[in-house]
Structure formats: structure tokens, C-alpha cells
Amino acid sequence: MSSPQFAARAAATAIALPLALAAASLAARADNDGVQIDPSAEVVVRYRHFEGHDFTDGGVTETVRQRARVGLSVSFLERVGAFVQVQDVRTWGEEGDTLGDYDADGLDMHQGYLDFAISEGMKLRVGRQEIAYLNQRLIGSVGFAEQARSFDAARWSLVGMGKDLAADLFYARTRDGAPDDFAGATDVLAGFLRYRVTPGFVPALIVVSDISGPTDRVRVTGGLVVVGVFDFGLAYQVEGYFQGGSAANDVSYAAWFAAARARYTLDFGVKPYLELFADVASGDDDPADGDVHAFDTLFATNHKFYGEMDFFTNLPVHTQQRGLIDLGAAIGVSLGDELDLVATQHIFSVPEARGGSGSLGVETDIKGVWRLAPHLTWDLVYAVFVPGDGLTGGGPSDPEHFVYSTLAAVF
């Protein structure tokens, strides 16, 4: 192991150990001078049966991955605060020796930021932090992934008018010292404004500007998200976005996204519900020209929307810039406070088939979530994907099965 790697891991360990060993003691010893100290901890262990996303025999893997986090929050009179959170992410058995290999490749400073209350309802947060905007369609923390997502950012937020009004703005540096051929974002500037008119009508405007220094790209995505909940059991969400901009070599961007979903819940017994949804991301009919029409979901939490099997978590890459249409339905029940069951069907296709098949396939997900005890949950998921020719290109097309189970303790 190189000296820089050793130094980085040693530094992370030096932070993690005091947090783990002293958090409870610090909380108990907090002085009565306005200082509040709160420890936090989390362990998530997940088993996966994965068949390779290739629709052929073989290539099956059975893995267990886990995330362990420890955090410490310190605040003074709710005016000044700091939060530090260290996490270790690993696959069971990844270290080559139970005694001689202790590199901890997944040990990381997941969050480390300071908070400053500018005035009542207005706050500034600076440092490494999770950020999730609205429904996470464009900016999300991707909590399902063991490592999750953090931004190195400065964030201003405002909550006012009895919490009916919310405004937020952040700048993040996502890549420093990017090479000349780097096409991803190096800087992100984003914000949203939301106002709760009534529980049944809560509109929000969102704008995200992602900049790639090496390619001189400036791309802006703006949209409207409206959500609502009614007393008679109906909840809905509609949203639409346009994405435009330019980059070097006469590249231009013009893409769009639209989505809608509605859920109706019956207020009796197991509270059964039916949800219908439709998501459409524009595609590119000719990716070789300089006009980009495939919508990029940027920093979204796509696992939340496009199925448990994660075939389409990177849009537009995972559909070869052809866009995505996801039509589906879900039915679910709640068996008391301990158990939730839901079955979801997705029908995937592309809006730009380019002369081939537009069918990507059909996915069925069945999920149960058990709340075993306070702070402790267990989930179990079975999913099957039957591919279409638009995904296989006429190649192997065996149905693919997927199973995962998660045990999570969060404090």
C-alpha cells in the first residue's frame, strides 16, 4: 500500500475511532451552556443474488455487502453546529486475509459539514454533505446504494411562512483537476422554490446547472414538480423538465422529461392501495450528430423510480441515448405497524427505437418490509425481468431473476 493511501486511511481511522468510542460519553457530559451533542450510528447488511444483467446462463453471484456508519452532531443554541459522519462500505470476504489484510478500501468521510443559522428559518451549511432535492428526480442521495452520494458543497436554505415556503440553493465542486477528456460535471449550481398552497396543491420550481470545464459544457435543467394529498385517499405527483445548453465542438442540448403518478388508498383494514405511474425521458435519434436530445437525469436517485433490478440507473447511458418510457402499476397493503407488502409491474420501452425494436422488457418486483423492533428493519425483494429485443438486440433473452434482503439498524 502506498504512503498516500496509508495516510488517508490512517486519518479516517483516527476520526472514526474517537467517534465510535466517545459519542455516548460526550452526549452524557454535555454542559448546560447551550451545547447539544448527539451521536448516531447505522449498520446495513444486504444479501444479493445477481444474475449479471446479460440474460444468459452462468455469471450468477451471491454477495453480502454492508455499510457501517458512525456520526456525531454538535450544536450551540441551535445557531452553530457541526456534523461528522464516517462510513465503511465493504463486500464480505473482499479482504484477502482475515488477519493480514486490513486496508479498509471503503473507509470514507461520508459527511463533514458545519451549520450556521443566519436567522430564524434561514441556514447555511458548508462542507461534505448529502443533498436530496424534492422527489430526488434530479438531485438525490441514493441511499439504497451502500456508499450513497455526498457533495462537497455550500448550501443555503430557507423555511418560512409556517413551513409553507421552502427555498434552497447550493453550489458543489464535483471533480477537481479533471483531465482534458473528462465529460462529466465538474461544478453544479442548483436551487428550488416550493410553496404549499393547500395539502392538495404543492408546486415547486427546480433549476440545476451542471458545468464541465474540460468540454466547456454549460447545461441547464429546469422544471416544475407538483404534488398533492387529499383526505379521501388520493395522492398524486406530476412533473416536467426541459434540458438545454451547449458544449465545445458545436454540441447543443435540447431534451425533456415528463412523469405522472397517482395513488389511491382505502382507509380500512390493511389500507390497500393502487398506484399508477408513467415516466418518459426523451431520446436521441442520431447520437453521432452534435444535437443531444437524450435527457440526462443528472444526480438522481433512479433506483427509486425504475425498478428494483437497476437496469436503468444511469440515464441516458443505460438505454444508449434512446430515452426511456416506464409505464406501470403497484398494489400494496400494510399489515399493522410491522409489515408492508407491495408488488410493482414496469413495462419499459424507448421513444427512439432507431429502426429496431423499442421494447426493453417487463419487470415485476415483490417487496416486503418488516419493522422487527424500534430502529431495526428487514426487507426481502424478489424480482424478475423478461427482456425485449430492444435490450437484447436479438441475442440471449432468458428471464433474469434477482433477490436481495436487507437488515438495517439505524440510531
Coordinates of C-alpha atoms in Angstrom, one line a residue:
M1 CA 0.0 0.0 0.0
S2 CA 1.4 3.4 -1.0
S3 CA 2.2 6.1 1.6
P4 CA -0.7 8.5 0.5
Q5 CA -3.2 5.6 0.7
F6 CA -1.9 4.6 4.2
A7 CA -2.0 8.2 5.3
A8 CA -5.6 8.7 4.1
R9 CA -6.9 5.5 5.8
A10 CA -5.0 6.3 9.0
A11 CA -6.6 9.7 9.1
A12 CA -10.1 8.3 8.5
T13 CA -9.5 5.7 11.2
A14 CA -8.2 8.4 13.6
I15 CA -11.6 10.2 13.2
A16 CA -13.8 7.1 13.3
L17 CA -12.4 5.6 16.4
P18 CA -13.0 8.6 18.7
L19 CA -16.5 9.0 17.3
A20 CA -17.3 5.4 17.9
L21 CA -15.8 5.2 21.4
A22 CA -16.7 8.6 22.8
A23 CA -20.0 9.6 21.3
A24 CA -22.2 8.3 24.1
S25 CA -19.9 9.7 26.8
L26 CA -19.8 13.1 25.2
A27 CA -23.6 13.2 25.0
A28 CA -23.9 12.4 28.6
R29 CA -21.3 15.0 29.6
A30 CA -22.7 17.9 27.5
D31 CA -22.6 21.1 29.6
N32 CA -25.7 23.1 30.4
D33 CA -24.4 26.0 28.4
G34 CA -26.4 25.5 25.2
V35 CA -24.2 22.8 23.7
Q36 CA -26.1 19.8 22.4
I37 CA -24.2 16.7 21.4
D38 CA -26.0 13.8 19.6
P39 CA -24.3 10.6 18.4
S40 CA -25.7 8.5 15.6
A41 CA -24.9 5.1 14.2
E42 CA -26.1 2.8 11.4
V43 CA -25.4 -0.7 10.1
V44 CA -26.9 -2.0 6.9
V45 CA -26.2 -5.6 5.7
R46 CA -27.6 -6.7 2.4
Y47 CA -27.5 -10.0 0.6
R48 CA -27.8 -10.1 -3.2
H49 CA -28.5 -12.8 -5.8
F50 CA -27.4 -11.2 -9.1
E51 CA -27.5 -12.9 -12.5
G52 CA -25.4 -10.4 -14.4
H53 CA -27.8 -8.3 -16.5
D54 CA -26.9 -10.4 -19.5
F55 CA -29.9 -12.8 -19.9
T56 CA -27.7 -15.9 -20.3
D57 CA -26.9 -18.9 -18.1
G58 CA -24.0 -18.5 -15.7
G59 CA -22.5 -15.4 -14.3
V60 CA -24.5 -15.7 -11.1
T61 CA -23.1 -14.0 -8.0
E62 CA -24.1 -14.3 -4.4
T63 CA -22.7 -11.4 -2.3
V64 CA -23.2 -9.7 1.0
R65 CA -22.3 -6.1 1.3
Q66 CA -22.6 -3.8 4.3
R67 CA -22.4 -0.2 5.3
A68 CA -21.4 0.8 8.8
R69 CA -21.7 4.5 9.8
V70 CA -20.9 6.4 13.0
G71 CA -21.7 10.1 13.3
L72 CA -21.5 13.0 15.8
S73 CA -23.6 16.2 15.8
V74 CA -22.6 19.2 17.9
S75 CA -24.6 22.4 18.1
F76 CA -24.7 25.5 20.2
L77 CA -28.1 27.2 20.9
E78 CA -29.2 25.9 17.5
R79 CA -27.1 28.7 16.0
V80 CA -23.8 27.0 15.2
G81 CA -23.4 23.3 14.5
A82 CA -21.1 20.7 13.1
F83 CA -21.7 17.1 11.9
V84 CA -19.1 14.5 11.1
Q85 CA -20.0 11.0 9.8
V86 CA -17.6 8.3 8.8
Q87 CA -18.6 5.1 7.0
D88 CA -17.1 1.8 6.0
V89 CA -18.5 0.0 2.9
R90 CA -17.4 -3.5 2.1
T91 CA -18.2 -6.8 0.4
W92 CA -17.9 -9.7 2.8
G93 CA -14.7 -11.5 2.0
E94 CA -13.1 -8.7 -0.1
E95 CA -10.1 -8.6 2.1
G96 CA -7.6 -11.4 1.2
D97 CA -6.8 -12.4 4.7
T98 CA -8.7 -12.2 8.0
L99 CA -5.6 -11.1 9.8
G100 CA -3.1 -9.7 7.4
D101 CA -5.4 -7.6 5.1
Y102 CA -6.8 -4.5 6.9
D103 CA -6.7 -1.9 4.1
A104 CA -10.4 -0.9 4.5
D105 CA -10.7 0.3 0.9
G106 CA -14.3 1.6 1.6
L107 CA -13.5 3.7 4.6
D108 CA -14.5 7.3 3.9
M109 CA -15.6 10.6 5.3
H110 CA -19.2 10.4 4.1
Q111 CA -20.3 13.7 5.6
G112 CA -18.5 16.5 7.4
Y113 CA -20.1 20.0 7.5
L114 CA -20.8 23.0 9.6
D115 CA -24.2 24.7 10.0
F116 CA -24.8 28.4 10.8
A117 CA -28.3 29.8 11.4
I118 CA -28.4 33.1 9.7
S119 CA -31.8 34.0 11.0
E120 CA -35.0 32.2 12.0
G121 CA -35.7 29.6 9.3
M122 CA -32.5 30.5 7.3
K123 CA -29.4 28.4 7.4
L124 CA -26.1 28.0 5.7
R125 CA -24.4 24.6 5.5
V126 CA -20.8 24.2 4.3
G127 CA -18.8 21.0 3.8
R128 CA -19.3 17.5 2.6
Q129 CA -23.0 16.6 2.8
E130 CA -25.9 14.5 1.4
I131 CA -28.3 16.6 -0.7
A132 CA -31.7 15.4 -1.9
Y133 CA -34.0 17.8 -3.8
L134 CA -37.7 17.3 -3.8
N135 CA -38.5 13.8 -5.1
Q136 CA -34.8 13.2 -6.0
R137 CA -35.6 13.0 -9.7
L138 CA -32.5 15.3 -10.5
I139 CA -30.6 15.5 -7.2
G140 CA -30.6 12.6 -4.8
S141 CA -28.7 10.9 -2.0
V142 CA -29.0 7.4 -3.5
G143 CA -29.5 5.9 0.0
F144 CA -30.1 2.4 -1.4
A145 CA -26.5 2.2 -2.6
E146 CA -24.3 1.2 0.3
Q147 CA -21.9 4.1 -0.3
A148 CA -24.7 6.6 -1.0
R149 CA -23.8 10.0 -2.5
S150 CA -22.3 13.1 -0.9
F151 CA -21.5 16.5 -2.4
D152 CA -18.6 18.9 -1.4
A153 CA -20.9 21.9 -1.3
A154 CA -22.1 25.1 0.2
R155 CA -25.9 25.2 0.7
W156 CA -28.3 27.9 1.7
S157 CA -31.8 27.0 2.8
L158 CA -34.9 28.9 3.9
V159 CA -38.1 27.7 5.5
G160 CA -40.8 30.2 6.3
M161 CA -44.5 31.2 6.4
G162 CA -45.3 28.4 8.8
K163 CA -43.2 26.0 6.8
D164 CA -45.4 26.5 3.7
L165 CA -42.5 28.1 1.9
A166 CA -39.2 26.4 1.2
A167 CA -36.2 27.7 -0.8
D168 CA -32.8 26.1 -1.3
L169 CA -29.6 26.9 -3.3
F170 CA -26.3 25.1 -3.4
Y171 CA -23.0 25.1 -5.2
A172 CA -20.9 21.9 -5.4
R173 CA -17.5 21.0 -6.7
T174 CA -17.9 17.5 -8.1
R175 CA -14.5 17.0 -9.8
D176 CA -11.2 18.8 -9.2
G177 CA -8.3 18.7 -11.6
A178 CA -10.4 16.8 -14.3
P179 CA -8.4 15.5 -17.3
D180 CA -9.0 17.1 -20.7
D181 CA -11.2 14.1 -21.9
F182 CA -13.5 14.3 -18.8
A183 CA -17.1 14.8 -19.9
G184 CA -18.8 14.7 -16.6
A185 CA -19.8 17.6 -14.4
T186 CA -17.0 19.5 -12.5
D187 CA -19.3 22.1 -10.9
V188 CA -23.0 22.1 -10.1
L189 CA -25.3 25.0 -9.1
A190 CA -28.9 24.2 -8.2
G191 CA -31.9 25.5 -6.4
F192 CA -35.6 25.0 -5.8
L193 CA -38.5 27.1 -4.6
R194 CA -41.6 25.3 -3.2
Y195 CA -44.8 26.7 -1.8
R196 CA -47.6 24.8 -0.1
V197 CA -50.9 26.4 -1.3
T198 CA -53.0 23.6 0.1
P199 CA -52.2 20.0 1.0
G200 CA -53.7 19.1 -2.4
F201 CA -51.5 21.5 -4.3
V202 CA -47.8 22.0 -3.6
P203 CA -45.9 23.3 -6.6
A204 CA -42.1 23.6 -6.8
L205 CA -39.7 25.0 -9.3
I206 CA -36.3 23.5 -9.7
V207 CA -33.2 24.5 -11.7
V208 CA -29.9 22.6 -12.0
S209 CA -26.9 23.9 -13.9
D210 CA -24.1 21.3 -14.4
I211 CA -20.8 22.6 -15.9
S212 CA -18.0 20.5 -17.4
G213 CA -14.8 22.6 -17.6
P214 CA -12.8 20.3 -19.9
T215 CA -15.6 20.3 -22.6
D216 CA -16.8 23.9 -22.0
R217 CA -20.2 22.5 -21.3
V218 CA -22.9 24.6 -19.6
R219 CA -26.2 22.7 -19.3
V220 CA -29.3 23.9 -17.5
T221 CA -32.2 21.7 -16.5
G222 CA -35.3 23.4 -15.3
G223 CA -38.7 22.1 -14.3
L224 CA -41.9 22.1 -12.3
V225 CA -43.0 19.5 -9.8
V226 CA -46.5 19.4 -8.3
V227 CA -47.6 17.1 -5.5
G228 CA -50.7 16.8 -3.5
V229 CA -52.6 14.7 -0.9
F230 CA -56.3 14.6 -0.3
D231 CA -58.3 13.5 2.7
F232 CA -60.2 10.9 0.7
G233 CA -57.1 8.8 0.0
L234 CA -55.7 10.2 -3.3
A235 CA -52.1 11.3 -3.6
Y236 CA -50.6 12.5 -6.9
Q237 CA -47.4 13.8 -8.4
V238 CA -46.8 15.4 -11.9
E239 CA -43.5 16.8 -13.1
G240 CA -41.9 18.1 -16.3
Y241 CA -38.4 19.3 -17.2
F242 CA -36.5 20.8 -20.1
Q243 CA -32.7 20.5 -20.5
G244 CA -30.7 22.8 -22.7
G245 CA -27.2 24.1 -23.2
S246 CA -24.1 23.9 -25.2
A247 CA -20.5 22.5 -25.2
A248 CA -17.4 22.6 -27.3
N249 CA -17.3 21.4 -30.9
D250 CA -20.8 22.9 -31.6
V251 CA -22.6 20.5 -29.3
S252 CA -26.1 21.6 -28.3
Y253 CA -28.5 20.1 -25.8
A254 CA -32.3 20.1 -26.1
A255 CA -34.1 17.3 -24.1
W256 CA -37.2 16.8 -22.0
F257 CA -38.7 14.6 -19.3
A258 CA -42.2 14.2 -18.1
A259 CA -43.8 12.0 -15.4
A260 CA -47.0 11.4 -13.5
R261 CA -48.2 9.1 -10.8
A262 CA -51.3 8.7 -8.7
R263 CA -52.0 6.5 -5.7
Y264 CA -55.4 5.8 -4.1
T265 CA -55.5 4.3 -0.6
L266 CA -58.6 2.8 1.0
D267 CA -58.8 3.8 4.7
F268 CA -59.8 0.5 6.3
G269 CA -58.2 -2.8 7.5
V270 CA -54.8 -3.3 5.8
K271 CA -55.1 0.0 3.9
P272 CA -54.8 -1.4 0.4
Y273 CA -53.6 1.0 -2.3
L274 CA -53.3 1.1 -6.1
E275 CA -50.7 3.3 -7.8
L276 CA -50.3 4.1 -11.5
F277 CA -47.3 5.8 -13.0
A278 CA -45.7 6.9 -16.2
D279 CA -42.2 8.2 -16.8
V280 CA -40.9 9.4 -20.2
A281 CA -37.3 10.6 -20.9
S282 CA -36.6 11.9 -24.4
G283 CA -34.1 10.1 -26.6
D284 CA -31.7 10.9 -29.4
D285 CA -32.5 9.7 -32.9
D286 CA -28.9 10.3 -34.1
P287 CA -26.3 10.3 -31.3
A288 CA -23.5 10.8 -33.8
D289 CA -24.5 14.4 -34.6
G290 CA -23.9 17.4 -32.3
D291 CA -27.5 17.8 -31.3
V292 CA -28.1 15.9 -28.0
H293 CA -31.8 15.1 -27.4
A294 CA -31.4 12.4 -24.8
F295 CA -32.4 13.5 -21.3
D296 CA -29.8 13.2 -18.6
T297 CA -31.2 12.5 -15.1
L298 CA -28.0 14.1 -13.6
F299 CA -27.6 13.2 -9.9
A300 CA -30.9 11.4 -9.4
T301 CA -31.8 8.5 -7.2
N302 CA -33.0 6.4 -10.1
H303 CA -33.4 3.2 -8.1
K304 CA -36.4 4.8 -6.5
F305 CA -38.2 5.0 -9.9
Y306 CA -37.1 2.4 -12.4
G307 CA -37.4 -0.9 -10.7
E308 CA -35.5 -2.9 -8.0
M309 CA -33.2 -4.6 -10.5
D310 CA -31.5 -1.4 -11.5
F311 CA -31.3 -1.9 -15.3
F312 CA -31.7 1.8 -15.9
T313 CA -30.0 3.7 -13.1
N314 CA -27.7 5.7 -15.4
L315 CA -29.8 7.7 -18.0
P316 CA -29.2 8.1 -20.8
V317 CA -26.2 5.7 -20.8
H318 CA -28.2 2.5 -20.0
T319 CA -30.5 2.9 -22.9
Q320 CA -27.8 4.0 -25.4
Q321 CA -29.2 7.6 -25.5
R322 CA -32.6 6.3 -26.8
G323 CA -34.5 7.7 -23.9
L324 CA -36.9 5.7 -21.6
I325 CA -40.6 5.0 -21.2
D326 CA -41.6 3.4 -18.0
L327 CA -45.3 2.6 -17.6
G328 CA -46.6 0.6 -14.6
A329 CA -48.7 0.0 -11.6
A330 CA -48.2 -1.1 -8.0
I331 CA -50.5 -2.6 -5.4
G332 CA -49.7 -2.7 -1.7
V333 CA -51.0 -3.3 1.8
S334 CA -49.9 -2.5 5.4
L335 CA -50.4 -5.3 7.9
G336 CA -50.4 -3.2 11.0
D337 CA -47.4 -1.2 12.0
E338 CA -45.0 -4.2 11.5
L339 CA -45.3 -5.2 7.8
D340 CA -45.7 -3.6 4.4
L341 CA -46.1 -5.6 1.2
V342 CA -46.0 -4.2 -2.4
A343 CA -46.0 -5.7 -5.9
T344 CA -44.9 -3.5 -8.8
Q345 CA -45.0 -4.0 -12.6
H346 CA -42.8 -2.0 -15.0
I347 CA -43.2 -2.0 -18.8
F348 CA -40.0 -0.5 -20.3
S349 CA -39.5 0.8 -23.8
V350 CA -37.7 3.6 -25.7
P351 CA -39.1 6.6 -27.6
E352 CA -36.3 6.4 -30.2
A353 CA -36.0 2.9 -31.5
R354 CA -33.8 3.9 -34.4
G355 CA -35.3 1.4 -36.8
G356 CA -35.1 -1.5 -34.3
S357 CA -37.4 -2.8 -31.6
G358 CA -38.5 -0.3 -29.0
S359 CA -39.3 -2.9 -26.3
L360 CA -36.8 -3.1 -23.5
G361 CA -38.7 -5.6 -21.3
V362 CA -41.1 -6.1 -18.4
E363 CA -40.0 -6.2 -14.7
T364 CA -42.0 -7.5 -11.8
D365 CA -41.0 -6.6 -8.2
I366 CA -42.4 -8.1 -5.0
K367 CA -41.2 -6.5 -1.8
G368 CA -41.8 -6.9 1.9
V369 CA -40.6 -4.6 4.7
W370 CA -40.7 -5.8 8.3
R371 CA -40.2 -3.5 11.3
L372 CA -38.8 -6.0 13.7
A373 CA -38.1 -3.6 16.6
P374 CA -37.6 0.1 17.2
H375 CA -34.7 1.1 14.9
L376 CA -34.5 -2.3 13.2
T377 CA -36.0 -3.3 9.8
W378 CA -35.7 -6.2 7.5
D379 CA -36.7 -6.3 3.8
L380 CA -36.9 -9.0 1.2
V381 CA -37.3 -8.5 -2.5
Y382 CA -37.8 -10.9 -5.4
A383 CA -37.8 -9.5 -9.0
V384 CA -37.8 -11.0 -12.5
F385 CA -37.1 -9.2 -15.7
V386 CA -38.3 -10.6 -19.1
P387 CA -36.2 -8.7 -21.8
G388 CA -37.4 -7.3 -25.1
D389 CA -35.5 -7.2 -28.4
G390 CA -34.7 -3.6 -27.8
L391 CA -32.5 -4.5 -24.9
T392 CA -31.0 -7.8 -26.1
G393 CA -30.6 -6.8 -29.8
G394 CA -31.9 -10.3 -30.8
G395 CA -29.3 -12.0 -28.5
P396 CA -29.8 -14.2 -25.5
S397 CA -33.1 -13.5 -23.8
D398 CA -33.5 -15.7 -20.8
P399 CA -35.6 -14.1 -18.0
E400 CA -33.4 -12.8 -15.2
H401 CA -34.1 -13.2 -11.6
F402 CA -32.9 -11.0 -8.7
V403 CA -33.2 -11.4 -4.9
Y404 CA -32.0 -9.1 -2.2
S405 CA -32.5 -8.9 1.6
T406 CA -31.5 -6.1 3.9
L407 CA -31.2 -5.9 7.6
A408 CA -30.8 -2.3 8.8
A409 CA -30.3 -0.8 12.3
V410 CA -30.4 3.0 12.4
F411 CA -29.9 5.1 15.6

